PDB file of C-alpha atoms in Angstrom:
ATOM      1  CA  MET A   1       0.862 -28.902  41.717  1.00 82.00           C
ATOM      2  CA  LYS A   2      -1.504 -31.824  42.144  1.00 94.00           C
ATOM      3  CA  ALA A   3      -0.447 -35.432  42.682  1.00 95.00           C
ATOM      4  CA  ARG A   4      -1.303 -37.836  39.873  1.00 97.00           C
ATOM      5  CA  ILE A   5      -1.598 -40.735  42.308  1.00 95.00           C
ATOM      6  CA  ASN A   6      -1.724 -40.477  46.092  1.00 92.00           C
ATOM      7  CA  PHE A   7      -0.152 -43.351  47.960  1.00 90.00           C
ATOM      8  CA  GLN A   8      -3.508 -43.917  49.676  1.00 89.00           C
ATOM      9  CA  ASP A   9      -5.013 -44.675  46.249  1.00 93.00           C
ATOM     10  CA  THR A  10      -2.827 -47.753  45.711  1.00 95.00           C
ATOM     11  CA  ASN A  11      -3.875 -51.310  46.554  1.00 95.00           C
ATOM     12  CA  LYS A  12      -3.282 -52.636  50.039  1.00 89.00           C
ATOM     13  CA  GLY A  13       0.118 -54.292  49.993  1.00 94.00           C
ATOM     14  CA  PHE A  14       1.505 -52.135  47.165  1.00 95.00           C
ATOM     15  CA  PHE A  15       4.259 -50.779  49.405  1.00 93.00           C
ATOM     16  CA  ASP A  16       4.738 -53.777  51.717  1.00 95.00           C
ATOM     17  CA  GLY A  17       7.950 -54.982  50.079  1.00 95.00           C
ATOM     18  CA  LEU A  18       9.401 -51.479  49.931  1.00 95.00           C
ATOM     19  CA  PHE A  19       8.658 -50.837  53.596  1.00 94.00           C
ATOM     20  CA  LYS A  20      10.129 -54.225  54.560  1.00 96.00           C
ATOM     21  CA  SER A  21      13.325 -53.446  52.638  1.00 97.00           C
ATOM     22  CA  GLY A  22      13.375 -49.984  54.212  1.00 95.00           C
ATOM     23  CA  ALA A  23      13.146 -51.498  57.693  1.00 96.00           C
ATOM     24  CA  TYR A  24      16.022 -53.839  56.850  1.00 97.00           C
ATOM     25  CA  ILE A  25      18.177 -50.903  55.696  1.00 97.00           C
ATOM     26  CA  LYS A  26      17.251 -48.831  58.754  1.00 95.00           C
ATOM     27  CA  ASN A  27      18.470 -51.672  60.995  1.00 96.00           C
ATOM     28  CA  SER A  28      21.574 -52.433  58.909  1.00 96.00           C
ATOM     29  CA  SER A  29      25.159 -51.454  59.662  1.00 93.00           C
ATOM     30  CA  ILE A  30      24.756 -48.218  57.665  1.00 95.00           C
ATOM     31  CA  THR A  31      24.567 -45.310  60.106  1.00 95.00           C
ATOM     32  CA  PRO A  32      21.485 -43.049  59.940  1.00 94.00           C
ATOM     33  CA  VAL A  33      23.691 -40.100  58.928  1.00 94.00           C
ATOM     34  CA  LEU A  34      25.219 -42.061  56.050  1.00 97.00           C
ATOM     35  CA  GLN A  35      21.799 -43.366  55.000  1.00 97.00           C
ATOM     36  CA  GLU A  36      20.504 -39.813  54.750  1.00 96.00           C
ATOM     37  CA  LEU A  37      23.591 -38.640  52.832  1.00 97.00           C
ATOM     38  CA  ILE A  38      22.927 -41.405  50.303  1.00 98.00           C
ATOM     39  CA  ASN A  39      19.209 -40.613  50.166  1.00 98.00           C
ATOM     40  CA  PHE A  40      19.749 -36.887  49.783  1.00 98.00           C
ATOM     41  CA  ARG A  41      22.495 -37.146  47.131  1.00 98.00           C
ATOM     42  CA  ILE A  42      20.616 -39.629  44.975  1.00 98.00           C
ATOM     43  CA  SER A  43      17.346 -37.683  45.324  1.00 98.00           C
ATOM     44  CA  LEU A  44      19.217 -34.582  44.163  1.00 98.00           C
ATOM     45  CA  MET A  45      20.619 -36.474  41.164  1.00 98.00           C
ATOM     46  CA  ASN A  46      17.139 -37.726  40.286  1.00 98.00           C
ATOM     47  CA  GLY A  47      15.434 -34.383  40.918  1.00 98.00           C
ATOM     48  CA  CYS A  48      12.878 -35.796  43.363  1.00 98.00           C
ATOM     49  CA  ALA A  49      11.464 -32.813  45.253  1.00 97.00           C
ATOM     50  CA  TYR A  50       9.418 -34.891  47.687  1.00 97.00           C
ATOM     51  CA  CYS A  51      12.403 -37.038  48.660  1.00 97.00           C
ATOM     52  CA  LEU A  52      14.687 -34.000  48.964  1.00 98.00           C
ATOM     53  CA  ASP A  53      12.214 -32.404  51.387  1.00 97.00           C
ATOM     54  CA  MET A  54      11.874 -35.607  53.409  1.00 96.00           C
ATOM     55  CA  HIS A  55      15.549 -36.524  53.567  1.00 97.00           C
ATOM     56  CA  PHE A  56      16.687 -32.986  54.329  1.00 97.00           C
ATOM     57  CA  LYS A  57      14.359 -32.952  57.330  1.00 97.00           C
ATOM     58  CA  ASP A  58      15.344 -36.469  58.415  1.00 95.00           C
ATOM     59  CA  ALA A  59      19.060 -35.699  58.047  1.00 96.00           C
ATOM     60  CA  ILE A  60      18.825 -32.525  60.136  1.00 96.00           C
ATOM     61  CA  HIS A  61      16.802 -34.460  62.732  1.00 95.00           C
ATOM     62  CA  ASN A  62      19.642 -37.045  62.857  1.00 93.00           C
ATOM     63  CA  GLY A  63      22.176 -34.291  63.543  1.00 94.00           C
ATOM     64  CA  GLU A  64      23.478 -33.612  60.042  1.00 96.00           C
ATOM     65  CA  ASN A  65      25.024 -30.212  59.316  1.00 96.00           C
ATOM     66  CA  PRO A  66      22.903 -28.289  56.762  1.00 97.00           C
ATOM     67  CA  GLN A  67      26.093 -27.110  55.015  1.00 97.00           C
ATOM     68  CA  ARG A  68      26.916 -30.698  54.064  1.00 97.00           C
ATOM     69  CA  LEU A  69      23.451 -31.121  52.570  1.00 97.00           C
ATOM     70  CA  TYR A  70      23.220 -27.959  50.513  1.00 96.00           C
ATOM     71  CA  SER A  71      26.695 -28.538  49.091  1.00 97.00           C
ATOM     72  CA  ILE A  72      26.366 -32.284  48.472  1.00 97.00           C
ATOM     73  CA  GLY A  73      26.110 -31.758  44.706  1.00 97.00           C
ATOM     74  CA  ALA A  74      29.735 -30.580  44.867  1.00 98.00           C
ATOM     75  CA  TRP A  75      30.952 -33.103  47.451  1.00 98.00           C
ATOM     76  CA  ARG A  76      34.198 -33.750  45.558  1.00 97.00           C
ATOM     77  CA  GLU A  77      35.299 -30.138  46.114  1.00 97.00           C
ATOM     78  CA  CYS A  78      34.257 -29.903  49.786  1.00 97.00           C
ATOM     79  CA  PRO A  79      36.649 -30.658  52.660  1.00 97.00           C
ATOM     80  CA  TYR A  80      33.933 -31.760  55.085  1.00 95.00           C
ATOM     81  CA  TYR A  81      33.161 -35.226  53.702  1.00 97.00           C
ATOM     82  CA  SER A  82      35.385 -37.989  55.022  1.00 97.00           C
ATOM     83  CA  ALA A  83      37.256 -40.343  52.690  1.00 98.00           C
ATOM     84  CA  GLU A  84      34.741 -43.032  53.687  1.00 98.00           C
ATOM     85  CA  GLU A  85      31.776 -40.799  52.826  1.00 98.00           C
ATOM     86  CA  GLN A  86      33.407 -39.853  49.523  1.00 98.00           C
ATOM     87  CA  ALA A  87      33.807 -43.521  48.638  1.00 98.00           C
ATOM     88  CA  VAL A  88      30.126 -44.148  49.441  1.00 98.00           C
ATOM     89  CA  LEU A  89      28.918 -41.107  47.493  1.00 98.00           C
ATOM     90  CA  ALA A  90      30.982 -42.042  44.429  1.00 98.00           C
ATOM     91  CA  TYR A  91      29.653 -45.595  44.588  1.00 98.00           C
ATOM     92  CA  ALA A  92      26.047 -44.454  45.105  1.00 98.00           C
ATOM     93  CA  GLU A  93      26.264 -42.166  42.089  1.00 98.00           C
ATOM     94  CA  GLU A  94      27.673 -44.926  39.895  1.00 98.00           C
ATOM     95  CA  VAL A  95      25.057 -47.447  41.048  1.00 98.00           C
ATOM     96  CA  THR A  96      22.398 -44.860  40.152  1.00 98.00           C
ATOM     97  CA  GLU A  97      23.976 -44.377  36.733  1.00 98.00           C
ATOM     98  CA  MET A  98      24.189 -48.186  36.440  1.00 97.00           C
ATOM     99  CA  HIS A  99      27.896 -48.282  35.681  1.00 97.00           C
ATOM    100  CA  VAL A 100      30.121 -49.044  38.673  1.00 98.00           C
ATOM    101  CA  LYS A 101      33.836 -48.825  37.922  1.00 98.00           C
ATOM    102  CA  ASP A 102      36.227 -51.338  39.454  1.00 98.00           C
ATOM    103  CA  GLU A 103      38.245 -48.577  41.105  1.00 98.00           C
ATOM    104  CA  THR A 104      35.125 -47.146  42.753  1.00 98.00           C
ATOM    105  CA  PHE A 105      34.198 -50.553  44.149  1.00 98.00           C
ATOM    106  CA  GLU A 106      37.780 -51.120  45.327  1.00 98.00           C
ATOM    107  CA  ALA A 107      37.793 -47.748  47.112  1.00 98.00           C
ATOM    108  CA  LEU A 108      34.609 -48.752  48.944  1.00 98.00           C
ATOM    109  CA  GLN A 109      36.216 -52.060  50.000  1.00 98.00           C
ATOM    110  CA  GLN A 110      38.770 -50.081  52.007  1.00 98.00           C
ATOM    111  CA  PHE A 111      35.975 -49.217  54.442  1.00 98.00           C
ATOM    112  CA  TYR A 112      33.319 -51.928  54.105  1.00 98.00           C
ATOM    113  CA  ASN A 113      33.034 -55.684  53.827  1.00 98.00           C
ATOM    114  CA  LYS A 114      30.897 -57.447  51.213  1.00 97.00           C
ATOM    115  CA  GLN A 115      27.754 -57.561  53.375  1.00 97.00           C
ATOM    116  CA  GLN A 116      28.016 -53.852  54.172  1.00 98.00           C
ATOM    117  CA  ILE A 117      28.517 -53.043  50.492  1.00 98.00           C
ATOM    118  CA  ALA A 118      25.464 -55.149  49.693  1.00 98.00           C
ATOM    119  CA  ASP A 119      23.505 -53.115  52.284  1.00 98.00           C
ATOM    120  CA  ILE A 120      24.731 -49.834  50.768  1.00 98.00           C
ATOM    121  CA  THR A 121      23.770 -51.080  47.307  1.00 98.00           C
ATOM    122  CA  LEU A 122      20.281 -51.968  48.513  1.00 98.00           C
ATOM    123  CA  ALA A 123      19.950 -48.524  50.116  1.00 98.00           C
ATOM    124  CA  VAL A 124      20.879 -46.886  46.799  1.00 98.00           C
ATOM    125  CA  ALA A 125      18.455 -49.096  44.885  1.00 98.00           C
ATOM    126  CA  MET A 126      15.654 -48.283  47.330  1.00 98.00           C
ATOM    127  CA  ILE A 127      16.049 -44.504  47.139  1.00 98.00           C
ATOM    128  CA  ASN A 128      16.143 -44.764  43.358  1.00 98.00           C
ATOM    129  CA  THR A 129      12.868 -46.728  43.496  1.00 98.00           C
ATOM    130  CA  TRP A 130      11.231 -44.177  45.798  1.00 98.00           C
ATOM    131  CA  ASN A 131      12.475 -41.310  43.610  1.00 98.00           C
ATOM    132  CA  ARG A 132      10.915 -42.891  40.538  1.00 98.00           C
ATOM    133  CA  LEU A 133       7.583 -43.544  42.243  1.00 98.00           C
ATOM    134  CA  ASN A 134       7.365 -40.040  43.673  1.00 97.00           C
ATOM    135  CA  LYS A 135       8.317 -38.388  40.392  1.00 98.00           C
ATOM    136  CA  ALA A 136       5.875 -40.510  38.382  1.00 97.00           C
ATOM    137  CA  PHE A 137       3.043 -39.945  40.873  1.00 97.00           C
ATOM    138  CA  LEU A 138       3.934 -36.221  41.273  1.00 96.00           C
ATOM    139  CA  THR A 139       3.947 -36.545  45.058  1.00 96.00           C
ATOM    140  CA  VAL A 140       3.661 -32.999  46.414  1.00 95.00           C
ATOM    141  CA  PRO A 141       6.655 -31.914  48.529  1.00 95.00           C
ATOM    142  CA  GLY A 142       6.715 -29.659  51.554  1.00 92.00           C
ATOM    143  CA  ASP A 143       4.441 -31.245  54.141  1.00 92.00           C
ATOM    144  CA  TYR A 144       6.585 -34.188  55.241  1.00 93.00           C
ATOM    145  CA  LYS A 145       6.901 -34.565  59.029  1.00 93.00           C
ATOM    146  CA  ILE A 146       9.801 -36.406  60.697  1.00 92.00           C
ATOM    147  CA  GLY A 147       8.951 -40.097  61.133  1.00 80.00           C
ATOM    148  CA  GLN A 148       5.833 -39.877  58.974  1.00 81.00           C
ATOM    149  CA  HIS A 149       6.684 -43.029  57.023  1.00 79.00           C
ATOM    150  CA  ASN A 150       8.016 -45.171  59.875  1.00 70.00           C
TER     151      ASN A 150
END
């Protein structure tokens, strides 16, 4: 597989806004473990191989259990996701599908305030953006190193 566009081939500043938003999310109230669960689940939904490679490695580095990652596609049937994580995963999926149900939003409000939900929503939007760029550019997976994009 060969990349269509390498990130180095883009104009200076192309990624500035994305990296700034990423830094905001990284420093938000969303824990690193939850951020990686969101990133991994949405990357799996979108079939982004590069992002799956990166977020698997980052999640393991942050202390995530591999079992929770390889079974995340079936999170509703697994006993090892908390009610809070289930609410976030359901919401993240619906934001990705661009149809958030009232009951899903209400379930999330049991755990998070409006600002935190806004942060989660931005995190979901960002991973969707990265998934689309990487899939369109055919970014080659497999060589990502922890912290490479920090």
